[in-house]
Tab-separated table of C-alpha atoms in Angstrom:
chain	number	residue	atom	x	y	z
D	1	MET	CA	14.611	-6.884	-31.441
D	2	THR	CA	12.933	-5.275	-34.423
D	3	LYS	CA	9.447	-3.887	-33.945
D	4	SER	CA	6.650	-5.291	-36.072
D	5	LYS	CA	3.014	-5.712	-35.121
D	6	LYS	CA	1.661	-5.133	-31.654
D	7	LEU	CA	2.047	-8.307	-29.587
D	8	ILE	CA	-0.196	-9.825	-26.917
D	9	ALA	CA	1.427	-11.939	-24.216
D	10	PRO	CA	-1.031	-13.745	-21.918
D	11	SER	CA	0.391	-14.078	-18.417
D	12	ILE	CA	0.070	-17.587	-17.006
D	13	LEU	CA	0.027	-16.064	-13.516
D	14	SER	CA	-3.753	-15.938	-13.987
D	15	ALA	CA	-4.093	-19.391	-15.569
D	16	ASP	CA	-5.462	-22.528	-13.952
D	17	PHE	CA	-2.264	-24.228	-12.763
D	18	ALA	CA	-4.081	-27.538	-12.341
D	19	ALA	CA	-4.408	-27.589	-16.130
D	20	LEU	CA	-1.470	-25.402	-17.139
D	21	GLY	CA	-0.500	-27.260	-20.305
D	22	GLU	CA	-4.083	-27.124	-21.537
D	23	GLU	CA	-4.299	-23.424	-20.677
D	24	VAL	CA	-1.125	-22.631	-22.612
D	25	ARG	CA	-2.310	-24.577	-25.640
D	26	ALA	CA	-5.640	-22.757	-25.464
D	27	VAL	CA	-4.188	-19.235	-25.563
D	28	ASP	CA	-1.725	-20.314	-28.249
D	29	LYS	CA	-4.633	-21.463	-30.387
D	30	ALA	CA	-6.617	-18.324	-29.478
D	31	GLY	CA	-4.054	-16.044	-31.108
D	32	ALA	CA	-1.471	-15.142	-28.468
D	33	ASP	CA	1.920	-13.928	-29.728
D	34	TRP	CA	4.042	-14.702	-26.655
D	35	ILE	CA	3.519	-16.565	-23.392
D	36	HIS	CA	4.407	-14.395	-20.397
D	37	VAL	CA	5.835	-16.160	-17.347
D	38	ASP	CA	5.999	-14.266	-14.046
D	39	VAL	CA	8.678	-15.600	-11.700
D	40	MET	CA	8.446	-14.325	-8.104
D	41	ASP	CA	10.592	-15.212	-5.111
D	42	GLY	CA	8.661	-13.867	-2.124
D	43	HIS	CA	11.450	-11.350	-1.421
D	44	PHE	CA	11.544	-8.792	-4.222
D	45	VAL	CA	7.757	-9.093	-4.476
D	46	PRO	CA	5.267	-10.403	-1.886
D	47	ASN	CA	4.410	-13.608	-3.709
D	48	ILE	CA	6.035	-16.897	-4.710
D	49	THR	CA	5.264	-18.440	-8.090
D	50	ILE	CA	7.328	-20.761	-10.270
D	51	GLY	CA	10.824	-21.790	-11.299
D	52	PRO	CA	12.668	-23.244	-14.301
D	53	VAL	CA	10.952	-26.643	-14.009
D	54	ILE	CA	7.571	-25.093	-14.811
D	55	VAL	CA	9.065	-23.082	-17.674
D	56	GLU	CA	10.435	-26.311	-19.111
D	57	ALA	CA	7.011	-27.924	-18.766
D	58	VAL	CA	5.254	-24.982	-20.434
D	59	LYS	CA	7.716	-25.089	-23.343
D	60	LYS	CA	6.450	-28.556	-24.249
D	61	HIS	CA	2.978	-27.173	-24.938
D	62	THR	CA	3.742	-24.252	-27.260
D	63	LYS	CA	6.095	-23.006	-29.943
D	64	LEU	CA	5.409	-19.395	-28.993
D	65	PRO	CA	8.288	-17.423	-27.413
D	66	LEU	CA	8.377	-17.739	-23.630
D	67	ASP	CA	8.703	-14.260	-22.153
D	68	VAL	CA	10.142	-14.859	-18.677
D	69	HIS	CA	9.952	-11.954	-16.229
D	70	LEU	CA	12.238	-12.452	-13.227
D	71	MET	CA	10.827	-10.580	-10.225
D	72	ILE	CA	13.531	-11.963	-7.967
D	73	GLU	CA	16.376	-10.546	-5.883
D	74	SER	CA	19.288	-12.511	-7.372
D	75	PRO	CA	18.506	-12.981	-11.070
D	76	ASP	CA	22.111	-13.656	-12.094
D	77	ASP	CA	22.053	-16.930	-10.167
D	78	TYR	CA	19.236	-18.310	-12.313
D	79	LEU	CA	19.698	-16.901	-15.821
D	80	GLU	CA	21.270	-20.043	-17.260
D	81	ASP	CA	18.614	-22.273	-15.698
D	82	PHE	CA	15.745	-20.304	-17.228
D	83	VAL	CA	17.317	-20.068	-20.674
D	84	LYS	CA	18.042	-23.815	-20.665
D	85	ALA	CA	14.410	-24.378	-19.623
D	86	GLY	CA	13.202	-22.585	-22.748
D	87	ALA	CA	13.037	-18.853	-22.065
D	88	LYS	CA	13.315	-16.874	-25.293
D	89	ILE	CA	13.189	-13.492	-23.552
D	90	VAL	CA	14.526	-12.962	-20.024
D	91	THR	CA	13.708	-9.727	-18.216
D	92	VAL	CA	15.344	-8.624	-14.968
D	93	HIS	CA	14.540	-5.669	-12.728
D	94	GLN	CA	16.653	-2.538	-12.653
D	95	GLU	CA	15.970	-2.255	-8.934
D	96	VAL	CA	17.851	-5.442	-8.001
D	97	SER	CA	20.579	-5.697	-10.633
D	98	LYS	CA	23.848	-4.400	-9.185
D	99	HIS	CA	25.706	-4.752	-12.477
D	100	LEU	CA	22.928	-4.366	-15.014
D	101	HIS	CA	25.087	-4.242	-18.135
D	102	ARG	CA	26.843	-7.447	-17.085
D	103	THR	CA	23.508	-9.168	-16.450
D	104	VAL	CA	22.061	-8.080	-19.793
D	105	SER	CA	25.217	-9.227	-21.574
D	106	LYS	CA	25.029	-12.618	-19.887
D	107	ILE	CA	21.432	-13.125	-20.996
D	108	ARG	CA	22.421	-12.406	-24.593
D	109	ASP	CA	25.501	-14.619	-24.348
D	110	LEU	CA	23.203	-17.454	-23.248
D	111	GLY	CA	21.230	-17.028	-26.468
D	112	ALA	CA	18.121	-15.222	-25.198
D	113	LYS	CA	16.776	-11.721	-25.732
D	114	ALA	CA	17.457	-9.394	-22.796
D	115	GLY	CA	14.896	-7.191	-21.098
D	116	VAL	CA	14.952	-4.776	-18.180
D	117	SER	CA	11.905	-3.881	-16.101
D	118	ILE	CA	11.051	-0.985	-13.801
D	119	ASN	CA	8.400	-0.663	-11.113
D	120	PRO	CA	5.852	2.171	-11.109
D	121	SER	CA	7.899	4.208	-8.596
D	122	THR	CA	11.204	3.842	-10.495
D	123	SER	CA	12.339	6.689	-12.727
D	124	THR	CA	12.836	5.961	-16.422
D	125	GLU	CA	16.004	8.094	-16.266
D	126	LEU	CA	17.730	5.164	-14.562
D	127	LEU	CA	17.416	3.231	-17.830
D	128	ILE	CA	19.095	5.709	-20.153
D	129	ASP	CA	22.542	4.101	-20.159
D	130	ILE	CA	21.244	0.558	-20.653
D	131	LEU	CA	18.850	1.298	-23.545
D	132	PRO	CA	21.383	0.635	-26.348
D	133	HIS	CA	22.120	-2.800	-24.872
D	134	VAL	CA	18.644	-4.273	-24.397
D	135	ASP	CA	16.051	-5.905	-26.603
D	136	LEU	CA	13.108	-4.938	-24.412
D	137	ILE	CA	12.037	-2.568	-21.655
D	138	LEU	CA	9.135	-3.732	-19.497
D	139	VAL	CA	7.158	-1.035	-17.698
D	140	MET	CA	5.229	-2.343	-14.720
D	141	THR	CA	1.843	-0.637	-14.803
D	142	VAL	CA	0.865	-2.061	-11.407
D	143	ASN	CA	2.971	-2.782	-8.338
D	144	PRO	CA	4.312	-6.284	-9.008
D	145	GLY	CA	3.319	-9.318	-7.012
D	146	PHE	CA	-0.273	-10.176	-7.831
D	147	GLY	CA	-2.611	-10.360	-10.816
D	148	GLY	CA	-5.880	-8.507	-11.202
D	149	GLN	CA	-4.668	-5.086	-10.007
D	150	LYS	CA	-5.860	-1.706	-11.283
D	151	PHE	CA	-3.814	0.005	-13.987
D	152	ILE	CA	-1.689	2.944	-12.757
D	153	GLU	CA	-2.356	5.799	-15.203
D	154	SER	CA	0.849	7.694	-14.462
D	155	CYS	CA	2.857	4.841	-15.997
D	156	LEU	CA	1.737	6.025	-19.424
D	157	ASP	CA	4.262	8.860	-19.088
D	158	LYS	CA	7.052	6.301	-18.719
D	159	ILE	CA	6.011	4.527	-21.906
D	160	GLN	CA	5.783	7.800	-23.812
D	161	LYS	CA	9.232	8.859	-22.646
D	162	LEU	CA	10.793	5.531	-23.617
D	163	SER	CA	9.129	5.683	-27.025
D	164	LEU	CA	10.506	9.195	-27.584
D	165	TRP	CA	14.025	8.202	-26.524
D	166	ARG	CA	13.901	5.184	-28.802
D	167	GLN	CA	12.994	7.356	-31.761
D	168	GLU	CA	15.491	10.118	-30.969
D	169	ARG	CA	18.381	7.680	-30.478
D	170	GLY	CA	17.578	5.348	-33.363
D	171	LEU	CA	17.169	2.326	-31.092
D	172	ASP	CA	14.936	-0.693	-31.697
D	173	PHE	CA	14.119	-2.169	-28.277
D	174	LEU	CA	10.532	-3.219	-27.675
D	175	ILE	CA	8.400	-1.551	-25.011
D	176	GLU	CA	6.259	-3.916	-22.955
D	177	ALA	CA	3.553	-3.092	-20.402
D	178	ASP	CA	2.508	-5.457	-17.621
D	179	GLY	CA	-0.360	-4.904	-15.204
D	180	GLY	CA	-3.991	-3.960	-15.570
D	181	ILE	CA	-3.985	-4.410	-19.351
D	182	THR	CA	-7.585	-4.851	-20.503
D	183	GLU	CA	-9.814	-3.861	-23.380
D	184	ALA	CA	-10.430	-0.600	-21.499
D	185	THR	CA	-6.768	0.359	-20.983
D	186	ALA	CA	-5.101	-1.103	-24.098
D	187	ALA	CA	-5.788	1.823	-26.435
D	188	ALA	CA	-4.079	4.417	-24.234
D	189	VAL	CA	-1.108	2.128	-23.634
D	190	SER	CA	-0.762	1.476	-27.360
D	191	LYS	CA	-0.996	5.180	-28.191
D	192	ALA	CA	1.772	5.903	-25.670
D	193	GLY	CA	4.119	3.700	-27.716
D	194	CYS	CA	3.826	0.208	-26.261
D	195	ASP	CA	4.592	-2.835	-28.444
D	196	VAL	CA	3.926	-5.826	-26.170
D	197	PHE	CA	0.862	-6.113	-23.939
D	198	VAL	CA	0.886	-8.530	-21.011
D	199	ALA	CA	-2.650	-9.509	-20.032
D	200	GLY	CA	-3.463	-12.027	-17.330
D	201	SER	CA	-6.900	-11.795	-15.773
D	202	ALA	CA	-8.362	-10.090	-18.850
D	203	ILE	CA	-7.677	-13.260	-20.847
D	204	PHE	CA	-7.572	-16.208	-18.465
D	205	LYS	CA	-10.636	-15.113	-16.497
D	206	ALA	CA	-12.665	-14.628	-19.686
D	207	ASP	CA	-15.165	-17.203	-20.938
D	208	ASN	CA	-13.566	-17.245	-24.392
D	209	TYR	CA	-9.817	-16.677	-24.761
D	210	GLU	CA	-9.941	-15.927	-28.483
D	211	THR	CA	-12.621	-13.287	-27.993
D	212	ALA	CA	-10.701	-11.750	-25.089
D	213	ILE	CA	-7.495	-11.516	-27.126
D	214	GLU	CA	-9.311	-10.040	-30.114
D	215	LYS	CA	-11.015	-7.417	-27.936
D	216	ILE	CA	-7.640	-6.235	-26.694
D	217	ARG	CA	-6.064	-6.424	-30.153
D	218	SER	CA	-8.878	-4.321	-31.608
D	219	LYS	CA	-7.757	-1.428	-29.380
D	220	LEU	CA	-4.092	-1.499	-30.371
């Protein structure tokens, strides 16, 4: 997945689900680059959100890539369902994938881009062997499960390390950050080497989505 401009991916976790289609159309029009979809199962993380049916519904309201982040214990069981529903990028967690290379390969075989995510307490060293095989690495910059959490500063080191490895090894995966991304934190995250910025509350809780997106973009 070749790097280009810095990308902003509003997370619908913070959207008004009673008007989800309208919310997705609004951030699309406001200048979003991707739509980020957080899928939680109540086991891997302490929250339950959505499944493939909602992804399929969201797809009808935008032509932007759907960036589906599977925070679930058995991702392999649902990969095909999410890709068929419209996921362009599917990200699984290193912490729950027993055969990570096989899972990443399956995502690509299904026709989607493959991502791998790590939690704040997970070492980046565990990703070294998978880096040549992925399109994206997602660094959780809060503990996953809920929106509106405070950014964990130490996660910047993870992003910097991944950016250095990417350069040293001639790889082209994207680096994505998810959690606590706001106008105040975006500059440091961008400087560390991040390419894709997931923002939920900072956009969907703002009075004007376009202004909120531009404020973040101005710091990248």
